[in-house]
Amino acid sequence: MKLSSQVAISNSDTEQEKRVLEEHVKAQEEMLARTTTYLMQVQEQLEASRKELFEQNKSLERMVDRRTAELKQAVAKLEKEAQQRESAQQSLYIANHELNTLLYRSSHDFKGPVSTAFGLLSLIGDRIENPEVREYVQMLQHPLRKLEQLTRTITTIADIRQSQASLEQTDLTPLLDKILAGFRQQQAAQYPAPDLSIKGSAVLRTDEYLLENILQCVLDNAFRYRKPATEHKVNIHVQPYYKQLKITVSDNGTGIPQNLQHRVFDMFFRGSEQSVGSGLGLYLSKIAVDKLGGRIEVRSEESMGTSVCILLPGL
Amino acid sequence: MSAFQQEIVDQNLQQVFSNDYVAVYTDASKRVLVCQTLASYIPIHTFKASFLQCSGLIAKEGIERFIFDKRSLRAFHQPSMEWYFVNWKQEMYHEHGLRIHRKILPQEQWFQKCVEAGRHEIEQRHPENIFSKLDITYTGSIAEALHI
């Protein structure tokens, strides 16, 4: 190759390199300009996002402040209500205590004069010769006996409410015999011998006084509310039930109307206008069972009879 | 031999062709094609010519993974890149089913930002493009690009 040709090629290469270099520089300039614009856009977006975040943060802070203030108010209100409730509870406790004391004292105070009046009336009755006056005196004995019974029941309720349960090993069998003997002694004709069945041990750790009163009331109801012209039957069923003693007293008496059954444990509840009891028997039984940590349920069907189930711990 | 070229040797890749700006390698058994840049800038006509030559190989060898090692570049020529993104990749996908692209960028953060800016512009100008259908991942080395 001639030298002139070599020089021409060399010049051509140099021009080519120069062109590429110029393109390179131009490409870099454009690239940097594009990147700068892009970064500015990104920065603007970031700034907008930052502002938005700042506003959201401020809004959140305001919300938190408002909620905190509301919560503080609510807490203050709750504290005030709690104080009022505590004060009301204290007042209720005092009132309850005073009522219990009044009940306890007045029932015991009634007991003496009623017994004295009853005794004196018996004495007077023997000495009256006028038959009409004697009849009036005998008539007076009936309401006085009712008053004596009511006073006795209220005294028992007061005693139960005032005292703590005193637990001792108690055998239910002789206790039932004693209660049933008492009923027979009062009026044998009205208290037919119940059908008694005791399965397993009937010895449990309980308060005998409370248990006696429970059974006394439940059995009194079972014997009392009988249907006319029907052979009255009372069943007493005793059996262990998961470390408890289950005592079921059922009768075929008048029963309790369905719409009144939810009130059977209420104070002074009577199943019908014809009821002659004090209306305190099942109420007394319930507070005594509660005191023993047990459970009492009544199932009844009008004109068919009633079943009272008592579950007592301590077996 | 540069460190980047040493990676090619380490992976036993066979050179298919080269020029002043790019060298192209393959591992036919793995259906992989690697395009490694050799200069800091590639003129557009060389860039297009090299990639069109790659197209032939992709069609012939049934290439499934394309690795573009741009670590020598320091200038991002936008028209070249736009053609690469919008025309070449699209054609490779529709004509030859090439979906897997692995890219290796220079370590410099500023260059990576330039690539990001260029790509952002292309995506803005061609929102209907097939970017979402392609499996594109940036890797740090040839070895990584072959396996990820």
Tab-separated table of C-alpha atoms in Angstrom:
chain	number	residue	atom	x	y	z
A	1	MET	CA	0.000	0.000	0.000
A	2	LYS	CA	1.261	3.409	-0.907
A	3	LEU	CA	2.080	5.854	1.857
A	4	SER	CA	-0.496	8.341	0.576
A	5	SER	CA	-3.167	5.640	0.913
A	6	GLN	CA	-1.948	4.775	4.461
A	7	VAL	CA	-2.112	8.463	5.465
A	8	ALA	CA	-5.611	8.745	3.966
A	9	ILE	CA	-6.781	5.660	6.004
A	10	SER	CA	-5.136	7.018	9.131
A	11	ASN	CA	-6.850	10.359	8.667
A	12	SER	CA	-10.158	8.557	8.111
A	13	ASP	CA	-9.701	6.539	11.410
A	14	THR	CA	-8.866	9.673	13.326
A	15	GLU	CA	-11.969	11.406	11.999
A	16	GLN	CA	-14.030	8.341	12.874
A	17	GLU	CA	-12.593	8.309	16.417
A	18	LYS	CA	-13.210	12.033	16.708
A	19	ARG	CA	-16.829	11.575	15.608
A	20	VAL	CA	-17.372	8.756	18.081
A	21	LEU	CA	-15.769	10.805	20.837
A	22	GLU	CA	-18.034	13.734	20.058
A	23	GLU	CA	-21.040	11.399	20.078
A	24	HIS	CA	-19.834	9.988	23.389
A	25	VAL	CA	-19.556	13.425	24.962
A	26	LYS	CA	-22.946	14.429	23.583
A	27	ALA	CA	-24.528	11.220	24.858
A	28	GLN	CA	-23.030	11.832	28.304
A	29	GLU	CA	-24.270	15.437	28.341
A	30	GLU	CA	-27.770	14.352	27.345
A	31	MET	CA	-27.666	11.529	29.860
A	32	LEU	CA	-26.638	13.870	32.665
A	33	ALA	CA	-29.281	16.424	31.672
A	34	ARG	CA	-31.940	13.711	31.581
A	35	THR	CA	-30.812	12.306	34.898
A	36	THR	CA	-30.779	15.764	36.469
A	37	THR	CA	-34.338	16.388	35.272
A	38	TYR	CA	-35.383	12.961	36.517
A	39	LEU	CA	-33.766	13.488	39.899
A	40	MET	CA	-35.420	16.890	40.190
A	41	GLN	CA	-38.779	15.289	39.448
A	42	VAL	CA	-38.088	12.588	42.009
A	43	GLN	CA	-37.025	15.246	44.491
A	44	GLU	CA	-40.236	17.194	43.834
A	45	GLN	CA	-42.260	14.032	44.360
A	46	LEU	CA	-40.327	13.323	47.541
A	47	GLU	CA	-40.917	16.866	48.726
A	48	ALA	CA	-44.644	16.534	47.983
A	49	SER	CA	-44.724	13.194	49.809
A	50	ARG	CA	-42.804	14.716	52.717
A	51	LYS	CA	-45.284	17.602	52.905
A	52	GLU	CA	-48.188	15.184	52.730
A	53	LEU	CA	-46.617	13.048	55.451
A	54	PHE	CA	-46.003	16.160	57.542
A	55	GLU	CA	-49.659	17.183	57.169
A	56	GLN	CA	-50.825	13.645	57.943
A	57	ASN	CA	-48.528	13.585	60.945
A	58	LYS	CA	-49.941	16.884	62.171
A	59	SER	CA	-53.459	15.620	61.590
A	60	LEU	CA	-52.607	12.411	63.466
A	61	GLU	CA	-51.104	14.378	66.314
A	62	ARG	CA	-54.256	16.496	66.522
A	63	MET	CA	-56.330	13.308	66.466
A	64	VAL	CA	-54.176	11.735	69.178
A	65	ASP	CA	-54.437	14.914	71.281
A	66	ARG	CA	-58.200	14.950	70.872
A	67	ARG	CA	-58.515	11.243	71.660
A	68	THR	CA	-56.197	11.628	74.650
A	69	ALA	CA	-58.334	14.486	75.960
A	70	GLU	CA	-61.490	12.422	75.398
A	71	LEU	CA	-59.928	9.440	77.135
A	72	LYS	CA	-58.824	11.611	80.044
A	73	GLN	CA	-62.377	12.920	80.326
A	74	ALA	CA	-63.767	9.398	80.126
A	75	VAL	CA	-61.310	8.165	82.763
A	76	ALA	CA	-62.180	11.087	85.037
A	77	LYS	CA	-65.883	10.357	84.511
A	78	LEU	CA	-65.338	6.654	85.226
A	79	GLU	CA	-63.336	7.480	88.349
A	80	LYS	CA	-66.102	9.771	89.529
A	81	GLU	CA	-68.711	7.106	88.783
A	82	ALA	CA	-66.600	4.496	90.579
A	83	GLN	CA	-66.366	6.793	93.605
A	84	GLN	CA	-70.126	7.356	93.503
A	85	ARG	CA	-70.701	3.626	93.130
A	86	GLU	CA	-68.370	2.880	96.011
A	87	SER	CA	-70.135	5.479	98.120
A	88	ALA	CA	-73.533	4.030	97.123
A	89	GLN	CA	-72.270	0.525	97.912
A	90	GLN	CA	-71.052	1.737	101.276
A	91	SER	CA	-74.464	3.308	101.943
A	92	LEU	CA	-76.181	0.138	100.778
A	93	TYR	CA	-73.928	-1.969	102.976
A	94	ILE	CA	-74.742	0.205	105.984
A	95	ALA	CA	-78.472	0.197	105.158
A	96	ASN	CA	-78.393	-3.575	104.670
A	97	HIS	CA	-76.554	-4.067	107.916
A	98	GLU	CA	-79.020	-1.828	109.725
A	99	LEU	CA	-81.959	-3.673	108.153
A	100	ASN	CA	-80.493	-7.017	109.162
A	101	THR	CA	-79.978	-5.756	112.685
A	102	LEU	CA	-83.523	-4.359	112.751
A	103	LEU	CA	-84.890	-7.660	111.465
A	104	TYR	CA	-82.846	-9.670	113.932
A	105	ARG	CA	-83.617	-7.483	116.943
A	106	SER	CA	-87.297	-6.869	116.185
A	107	SER	CA	-88.021	-10.522	115.388
A	108	HIS	CA	-86.459	-11.603	118.659
A	109	ASP	CA	-88.254	-8.780	120.476
A	110	PHE	CA	-91.605	-9.834	118.960
A	111	LYS	CA	-91.106	-13.421	119.963
A	112	GLY	CA	-91.338	-12.798	123.737
A	113	PRO	CA	-94.579	-10.742	123.816
A	114	VAL	CA	-96.281	-13.071	121.305
A	115	SER	CA	-95.422	-16.151	123.395
A	116	THR	CA	-96.575	-14.379	126.544
A	117	ALA	CA	-99.853	-13.324	124.896
A	118	PHE	CA	-100.369	-16.857	123.618
A	119	GLY	CA	-99.720	-18.364	127.056
A	120	LEU	CA	-101.974	-15.873	128.809
A	121	LEU	CA	-104.753	-16.501	126.305
A	122	SER	CA	-104.538	-20.231	127.046
A	123	LEU	CA	-104.819	-19.505	130.755
A	124	ILE	CA	-107.756	-17.128	130.270
A	125	GLY	CA	-109.512	-19.611	127.993
A	126	ASP	CA	-109.698	-22.222	130.745
A	127	ARG	CA	-111.318	-19.798	133.194
A	128	ILE	CA	-114.000	-18.256	131.022
A	129	GLU	CA	-117.438	-19.660	131.741
A	130	ASN	CA	-119.406	-17.658	129.214
A	131	PRO	CA	-119.435	-19.907	126.094
A	132	GLU	CA	-119.730	-16.962	123.703
A	133	VAL	CA	-116.706	-15.213	125.209
A	134	ARG	CA	-114.826	-18.523	125.276
A	135	GLU	CA	-115.536	-18.948	121.547
A	136	TYR	CA	-114.138	-15.464	120.856
A	137	VAL	CA	-111.053	-16.232	122.878
A	138	GLN	CA	-110.588	-19.489	120.951
A	139	MET	CA	-111.035	-17.572	117.692
A	140	LEU	CA	-108.312	-15.203	118.846
A	141	GLN	CA	-105.933	-18.119	119.246
A	142	HIS	CA	-105.848	-18.806	115.495
A	143	PRO	CA	-104.424	-15.446	114.315
A	144	LEU	CA	-102.160	-15.387	117.337
A	145	ARG	CA	-100.771	-18.818	116.370
A	146	LYS	CA	-100.197	-17.534	112.838
A	147	LEU	CA	-98.412	-14.492	114.254
A	148	GLU	CA	-96.274	-16.776	116.426
A	149	GLN	CA	-95.359	-18.918	113.390
A	150	LEU	CA	-94.559	-15.844	111.282
A	151	THR	CA	-92.443	-14.402	114.077
A	152	ARG	CA	-90.591	-17.721	114.353
A	153	THR	CA	-89.935	-17.828	110.591
A	154	ILE	CA	-88.710	-14.214	110.510
A	155	THR	CA	-86.475	-14.911	113.510
A	156	THR	CA	-85.018	-17.920	111.687
A	157	ILE	CA	-84.406	-15.811	108.547
A	158	ALA	CA	-82.713	-13.145	110.678
A	159	ASP	CA	-80.572	-15.809	112.362
A	160	ILE	CA	-79.542	-17.309	108.995
A	161	ARG	CA	-78.688	-13.908	107.541
A	162	GLN	CA	-76.680	-12.854	110.596
A	163	SER	CA	-74.720	-16.051	111.160
A	164	GLN	CA	-71.965	-17.919	109.322
A	165	ALA	CA	-72.478	-21.560	108.360
A	166	SER	CA	-70.960	-23.862	110.957
A	167	LEU	CA	-69.987	-27.082	109.163
A	168	GLU	CA	-70.029	-30.424	110.967
A	169	GLN	CA	-70.478	-34.090	110.023
A	170	THR	CA	-74.259	-34.490	109.895
A	171	ASP	CA	-76.263	-37.629	109.345
A	172	LEU	CA	-79.378	-36.812	107.345
A	173	THR	CA	-81.308	-39.955	108.360
A	174	PRO	CA	-81.905	-39.131	112.056
A	175	LEU	CA	-82.424	-35.476	111.141
A	176	LEU	CA	-85.203	-36.415	108.723
A	177	ASP	CA	-86.749	-38.722	111.355
A	178	LYS	CA	-86.762	-35.844	113.824
A	179	ILE	CA	-88.393	-33.421	111.356
A	180	LEU	CA	-91.017	-35.952	110.260
A	181	ALA	CA	-91.789	-36.817	113.896
A	182	GLY	CA	-92.396	-33.121	114.514
A	183	PHE	CA	-94.884	-32.977	111.655
A	184	ARG	CA	-96.672	-36.103	112.915
A	185	GLN	CA	-96.860	-34.641	116.406
A	186	GLN	CA	-98.500	-31.447	115.154
A	187	GLN	CA	-101.318	-33.085	113.213
A	188	ALA	CA	-100.946	-36.703	112.239
A	189	ALA	CA	-103.850	-36.718	109.796
A	190	GLN	CA	-102.428	-33.877	107.714
A	191	TYR	CA	-98.959	-35.378	107.483
A	192	PRO	CA	-99.098	-38.835	105.922
A	193	ALA	CA	-95.983	-40.958	106.164
A	194	PRO	CA	-93.793	-40.021	103.191
A	195	ASP	CA	-92.150	-42.562	100.934
A	196	LEU	CA	-88.515	-42.228	101.962
A	197	SER	CA	-85.620	-43.692	99.986
A	198	ILE	CA	-81.956	-43.095	100.831
A	199	LYS	CA	-79.330	-44.458	98.448
A	200	GLY	CA	-75.769	-44.650	99.728
A	201	SER	CA	-74.333	-42.543	102.497
A	202	ALA	CA	-76.437	-39.659	103.817
A	203	VAL	CA	-73.683	-38.273	106.031
A	204	LEU	CA	-72.336	-34.928	104.882
A	205	ARG	CA	-70.342	-32.041	106.220
A	206	THR	CA	-72.886	-29.264	106.605
A	207	ASP	CA	-74.618	-26.884	109.020
A	208	GLU	CA	-77.310	-28.940	110.736
A	209	TYR	CA	-79.346	-25.892	111.787
A	210	LEU	CA	-79.511	-24.602	108.208
A	211	LEU	CA	-80.248	-28.053	106.771
A	212	GLU	CA	-83.019	-28.642	109.299
A	213	ASN	CA	-84.683	-25.357	108.395
A	214	ILE	CA	-84.401	-26.067	104.660
A	215	LEU	CA	-86.025	-29.480	105.000
A	216	GLN	CA	-88.619	-28.159	107.453
A	217	CYS	CA	-89.832	-25.544	104.954
A	218	VAL	CA	-89.686	-27.770	101.874
A	219	LEU	CA	-91.497	-30.639	103.627
A	220	ASP	CA	-94.057	-28.269	105.144
A	221	ASN	CA	-94.961	-27.106	101.611
A	222	ALA	CA	-95.018	-30.695	100.319
A	223	PHE	CA	-97.452	-31.767	103.060
A	224	ARG	CA	-99.482	-28.555	103.055
A	225	TYR	CA	-100.547	-27.992	99.430
A	226	ARG	CA	-102.697	-31.031	98.772
A	227	LYS	CA	-105.572	-31.562	96.342
A	228	PRO	CA	-108.996	-32.185	97.854
A	229	ALA	CA	-110.396	-35.713	97.578
A	230	THR	CA	-107.077	-37.157	96.514
A	231	GLU	CA	-104.727	-39.402	98.444
A	232	HIS	CA	-101.803	-37.105	99.153
A	233	LYS	CA	-98.367	-38.597	98.578
A	234	VAL	CA	-94.966	-37.209	99.456
A	235	ASN	CA	-91.668	-38.770	98.303
A	236	ILE	CA	-88.267	-38.037	99.741
A	237	HIS	CA	-85.370	-39.299	97.679
A	238	VAL	CA	-81.763	-38.940	98.820
A	239	GLN	CA	-78.742	-39.938	96.723
A	240	PRO	CA	-75.099	-38.947	96.184
A	241	TYR	CA	-74.459	-36.788	93.105
A	242	TYR	CA	-70.839	-35.937	92.126
A	243	LYS	CA	-69.539	-35.325	95.677
A	244	GLN	CA	-72.817	-33.608	96.553
A	245	LEU	CA	-75.962	-34.873	98.223
A	246	LYS	CA	-79.103	-34.626	96.159
A	247	ILE	CA	-82.321	-34.426	98.148
A	248	THR	CA	-85.540	-34.496	96.138
A	249	VAL	CA	-88.901	-33.861	97.820
A	250	SER	CA	-91.866	-34.361	95.539
A	251	ASP	CA	-95.604	-34.402	96.041
A	252	ASN	CA	-98.789	-34.906	94.036
A	253	GLY	CA	-100.368	-31.737	95.393
A	254	THR	CA	-101.812	-28.602	93.828
A	255	GLY	CA	-98.609	-27.527	92.083
A	256	ILE	CA	-97.721	-23.969	91.093
A	257	PRO	CA	-99.056	-22.222	87.958
A	258	GLN	CA	-96.448	-21.932	85.224
A	259	ASN	CA	-96.603	-18.120	85.118
A	260	LEU	CA	-95.730	-17.849	88.828
A	261	GLN	CA	-92.897	-20.346	88.969
A	262	HIS	CA	-90.141	-17.787	88.394
A	263	ARG	CA	-91.136	-16.055	91.647
A	264	VAL	CA	-91.138	-19.068	93.983
A	265	PHE	CA	-88.035	-17.912	95.848
A	266	ASP	CA	-89.312	-14.345	96.268
A	267	MET	CA	-90.069	-13.047	99.754
A	268	PHE	CA	-93.791	-13.380	100.647
A	269	PHE	CA	-94.552	-15.323	97.453
A	270	ARG	CA	-97.762	-17.327	97.609
A	271	GLY	CA	-98.722	-19.760	94.854
A	272	SER	CA	-102.451	-18.912	95.071
A	273	GLU	CA	-105.036	-16.904	96.964
A	274	GLN	CA	-105.845	-20.056	98.931
A	275	SER	CA	-102.263	-20.384	100.215
A	276	VAL	CA	-102.201	-20.361	103.989
A	277	GLY	CA	-98.443	-20.208	104.513
A	278	SER	CA	-96.324	-17.191	105.343
A	279	GLY	CA	-94.867	-16.991	101.835
A	280	LEU	CA	-91.394	-17.158	103.358
A	281	GLY	CA	-90.675	-20.901	103.293
A	282	LEU	CA	-88.906	-21.187	99.936
A	283	TYR	CA	-87.255	-17.784	100.425
A	284	LEU	CA	-85.804	-19.057	103.707
A	285	SER	CA	-84.741	-22.333	102.048
A	286	LYS	CA	-82.997	-20.452	99.243
A	287	ILE	CA	-80.921	-18.195	101.515
A	288	ALA	CA	-80.002	-21.206	103.671
A	289	VAL	CA	-78.988	-23.292	100.611
A	290	ASP	CA	-76.960	-20.331	99.296
A	291	LYS	CA	-75.228	-20.061	102.653
A	292	LEU	CA	-74.226	-23.734	102.335
A	293	GLY	CA	-72.941	-23.189	98.788
A	294	GLY	CA	-75.627	-25.451	97.315
A	295	ARG	CA	-78.392	-25.191	94.757
A	296	ILE	CA	-82.175	-25.476	94.959
A	297	GLU	CA	-84.567	-25.920	92.043
A	298	VAL	CA	-88.345	-26.178	91.887
A	299	ARG	CA	-90.213	-28.012	89.125
A	300	SER	CA	-93.945	-27.901	89.247
A	301	GLU	CA	-97.059	-28.562	87.198
A	302	GLU	CA	-100.363	-27.127	88.222
A	303	SER	CA	-102.750	-29.802	89.603
A	304	MET	CA	-100.049	-32.449	89.170
A	305	GLY	CA	-97.589	-31.698	91.953
A	306	THR	CA	-94.257	-30.156	92.794
A	307	SER	CA	-90.709	-31.439	93.015
A	308	VAL	CA	-88.003	-29.582	94.919
A	309	CYS	CA	-84.412	-30.643	94.267
A	310	ILE	CA	-81.671	-29.592	96.687
A	311	LEU	CA	-77.992	-30.146	95.913
A	312	LEU	CA	-75.634	-29.722	98.849
A	313	PRO	CA	-71.835	-29.911	98.899
A	314	GLY	CA	-69.886	-31.684	101.631
A	315	LEU	CA	-70.401	-35.361	100.846
B	1	MET	CA	-7.549	-9.395	30.300
B	2	SER	CA	-10.061	-7.403	32.325
B	3	ALA	CA	-11.770	-8.854	35.386
B	4	PHE	CA	-14.998	-8.909	33.422
B	5	GLN	CA	-13.405	-10.948	30.629
B	6	GLN	CA	-11.903	-13.279	33.243
B	7	GLU	CA	-15.461	-14.066	34.391
B	8	ILE	CA	-16.253	-15.187	30.836
B	9	VAL	CA	-13.247	-17.529	30.895
B	10	ASP	CA	-14.244	-18.869	34.318
B	11	GLN	CA	-17.676	-19.789	33.021
B	12	ASN	CA	-16.276	-21.607	29.941
B	13	LEU	CA	-18.281	-19.472	27.519
B	14	GLN	CA	-17.424	-19.615	23.830
B	15	GLN	CA	-16.962	-16.393	21.927
B	16	VAL	CA	-19.228	-16.077	18.911
B	17	PHE	CA	-18.119	-12.708	17.579
B	18	SER	CA	-16.654	-9.410	18.728
B	19	ASN	CA	-15.827	-5.894	17.548
B	20	ASP	CA	-14.247	-2.816	19.135
B	21	TYR	CA	-17.302	-2.276	21.324
B	22	VAL	CA	-18.839	-5.619	22.221
B	23	ALA	CA	-17.941	-9.290	22.547
B	24	VAL	CA	-20.658	-11.939	22.370
B	25	TYR	CA	-20.369	-15.357	24.004
B	26	THR	CA	-22.588	-18.391	24.278
B	27	ASP	CA	-23.147	-21.593	26.161
B	28	ALA	CA	-25.304	-23.418	23.641
B	29	SER	CA	-25.998	-26.298	26.025
B	30	LYS	CA	-27.589	-23.852	28.428
B	31	ARG	CA	-29.165	-21.781	25.665
B	32	VAL	CA	-27.477	-18.653	27.015
B	33	LEU	CA	-26.126	-15.673	25.100
B	34	VAL	CA	-23.866	-13.109	26.812
B	35	CYS	CA	-23.227	-9.662	25.318
B	36	GLN	CA	-20.360	-7.915	27.099
B	37	THR	CA	-19.556	-4.273	26.317
B	38	LEU	CA	-15.870	-3.439	25.876
B	39	ALA	CA	-15.941	0.377	25.592
B	40	SER	CA	-17.330	3.225	27.656
B	41	TYR	CA	-19.573	4.237	24.745
B	42	ILE	CA	-21.053	2.403	21.750
B	43	PRO	CA	-22.094	4.286	18.615
B	44	ILE	CA	-25.690	3.524	17.682
B	45	HIS	CA	-24.948	1.893	14.327
B	46	THR	CA	-22.479	-0.542	16.000
B	47	PHE	CA	-24.924	-1.143	18.835
B	48	LYS	CA	-27.755	-1.982	16.430
B	49	ALA	CA	-25.523	-4.080	14.172
B	50	SER	CA	-24.233	-6.096	17.145
B	51	PHE	CA	-27.710	-6.722	18.510
B	52	LEU	CA	-29.075	-7.693	15.105
B	53	GLN	CA	-26.245	-10.218	14.874
B	54	CYS	CA	-27.348	-11.488	18.303
B	55	SER	CA	-30.925	-11.808	16.940
B	56	GLY	CA	-29.696	-14.321	14.385
B	57	LEU	CA	-27.973	-16.359	17.101
B	58	ILE	CA	-31.054	-16.236	19.323
B	59	ALA	CA	-33.184	-17.587	16.494
B	60	LYS	CA	-30.635	-20.196	15.470
B	61	GLU	CA	-29.640	-21.508	18.913
B	62	GLY	CA	-33.048	-21.177	20.566
B	63	ILE	CA	-31.573	-18.876	23.218
B	64	GLU	CA	-33.694	-18.640	26.383
B	65	ARG	CA	-31.515	-16.359	28.546
B	66	PHE	CA	-29.842	-13.155	27.392
B	67	ILE	CA	-27.189	-11.550	29.588
B	68	PHE	CA	-26.204	-7.931	28.843
B	69	ASP	CA	-23.023	-7.027	30.732
B	70	LYS	CA	-22.757	-3.216	30.546
B	71	ARG	CA	-20.039	-2.746	33.160
B	72	SER	CA	-17.653	-0.943	30.783
B	73	LEU	CA	-20.239	1.668	29.758
B	74	ARG	CA	-20.088	5.219	31.090
B	75	ALA	CA	-22.501	6.844	28.661
B	76	PHE	CA	-26.087	5.797	28.321
B	77	HIS	CA	-27.092	6.620	24.754
B	78	GLN	CA	-30.811	7.104	24.992
B	79	PRO	CA	-31.813	6.447	21.330
B	80	SER	CA	-29.811	3.178	21.387
B	81	MET	CA	-31.381	2.105	24.626
B	82	GLU	CA	-34.855	3.065	23.456
B	83	TRP	CA	-34.391	0.953	20.331
B	84	TYR	CA	-33.015	-1.897	22.481
B	85	PHE	CA	-35.994	-1.751	24.863
B	86	VAL	CA	-38.828	-0.992	22.490
B	87	ASN	CA	-37.837	-2.725	19.268
B	88	TRP	CA	-35.235	-5.369	19.844
B	89	LYS	CA	-36.571	-6.872	23.099
B	90	GLN	CA	-40.129	-6.827	21.774
B	91	GLU	CA	-39.120	-8.610	18.601
B	92	MET	CA	-37.064	-11.181	20.533
B	93	TYR	CA	-40.088	-11.897	22.744
B	94	HIS	CA	-42.703	-12.155	20.020
B	95	GLU	CA	-40.518	-13.844	17.358
B	96	HIS	CA	-38.305	-16.108	19.460
B	97	GLY	CA	-39.942	-16.275	22.900
B	98	LEU	CA	-36.939	-14.719	24.668
B	99	ARG	CA	-38.276	-13.644	28.043
B	100	ILE	CA	-35.357	-13.913	30.472
B	101	HIS	CA	-33.010	-10.921	30.533
B	102	ARG	CA	-30.186	-10.524	33.029
B	103	LYS	CA	-28.281	-7.247	33.216
B	104	ILE	CA	-25.044	-6.259	34.867
B	105	LEU	CA	-24.494	-2.545	35.493
B	106	PRO	CA	-21.342	-0.656	36.542
B	107	GLN	CA	-20.891	-0.342	40.305
B	108	GLU	CA	-21.092	3.475	40.179
B	109	GLN	CA	-24.268	4.747	41.753
B	110	TRP	CA	-24.455	7.787	39.477
B	111	PHE	CA	-24.509	5.560	36.380
B	112	GLN	CA	-27.203	3.378	37.882
B	113	LYS	CA	-29.270	6.541	38.482
B	114	CYS	CA	-28.695	7.525	34.823
B	115	VAL	CA	-29.987	4.109	33.723
B	116	GLU	CA	-32.991	4.523	36.008
B	117	ALA	CA	-33.718	7.967	34.523
B	118	GLY	CA	-33.362	6.663	30.952
B	119	ARG	CA	-35.570	3.679	31.613
B	120	HIS	CA	-38.158	5.874	33.345
B	121	GLU	CA	-38.308	8.092	30.251
B	122	ILE	CA	-38.731	5.068	27.955
B	123	GLU	CA	-41.507	3.677	30.148
B	124	GLN	CA	-43.258	7.056	30.139
B	125	ARG	CA	-43.018	7.302	26.362
B	126	HIS	CA	-44.060	3.668	25.767
B	127	PRO	CA	-46.499	2.718	28.536
B	128	GLU	CA	-48.049	-0.033	26.421
B	129	ASN	CA	-44.722	-1.901	26.120
B	130	ILE	CA	-44.128	-5.498	27.193
B	131	PHE	CA	-41.900	-4.726	30.191
B	132	SER	CA	-44.262	-6.503	32.578
B	133	LYS	CA	-44.191	-9.717	30.521
B	134	LEU	CA	-40.407	-9.986	30.602
B	135	ASP	CA	-38.319	-11.476	33.397
B	136	ILE	CA	-35.702	-8.740	33.876
B	137	THR	CA	-33.263	-8.883	36.798
B	138	TYR	CA	-30.108	-6.932	37.613
B	139	THR	CA	-27.222	-9.060	38.863
B	140	GLY	CA	-23.661	-8.448	40.038
B	141	SER	CA	-21.665	-10.939	37.980
B	142	ILE	CA	-21.785	-13.313	35.027
B	143	ALA	CA	-21.930	-16.319	37.360
B	144	GLU	CA	-24.911	-14.844	39.149
B	145	ALA	CA	-26.615	-13.911	35.877
B	146	LEU	CA	-26.275	-17.491	34.658
B	147	HIS	CA	-28.043	-18.939	37.686
B	148	ILE	CA	-30.586	-16.392	38.911
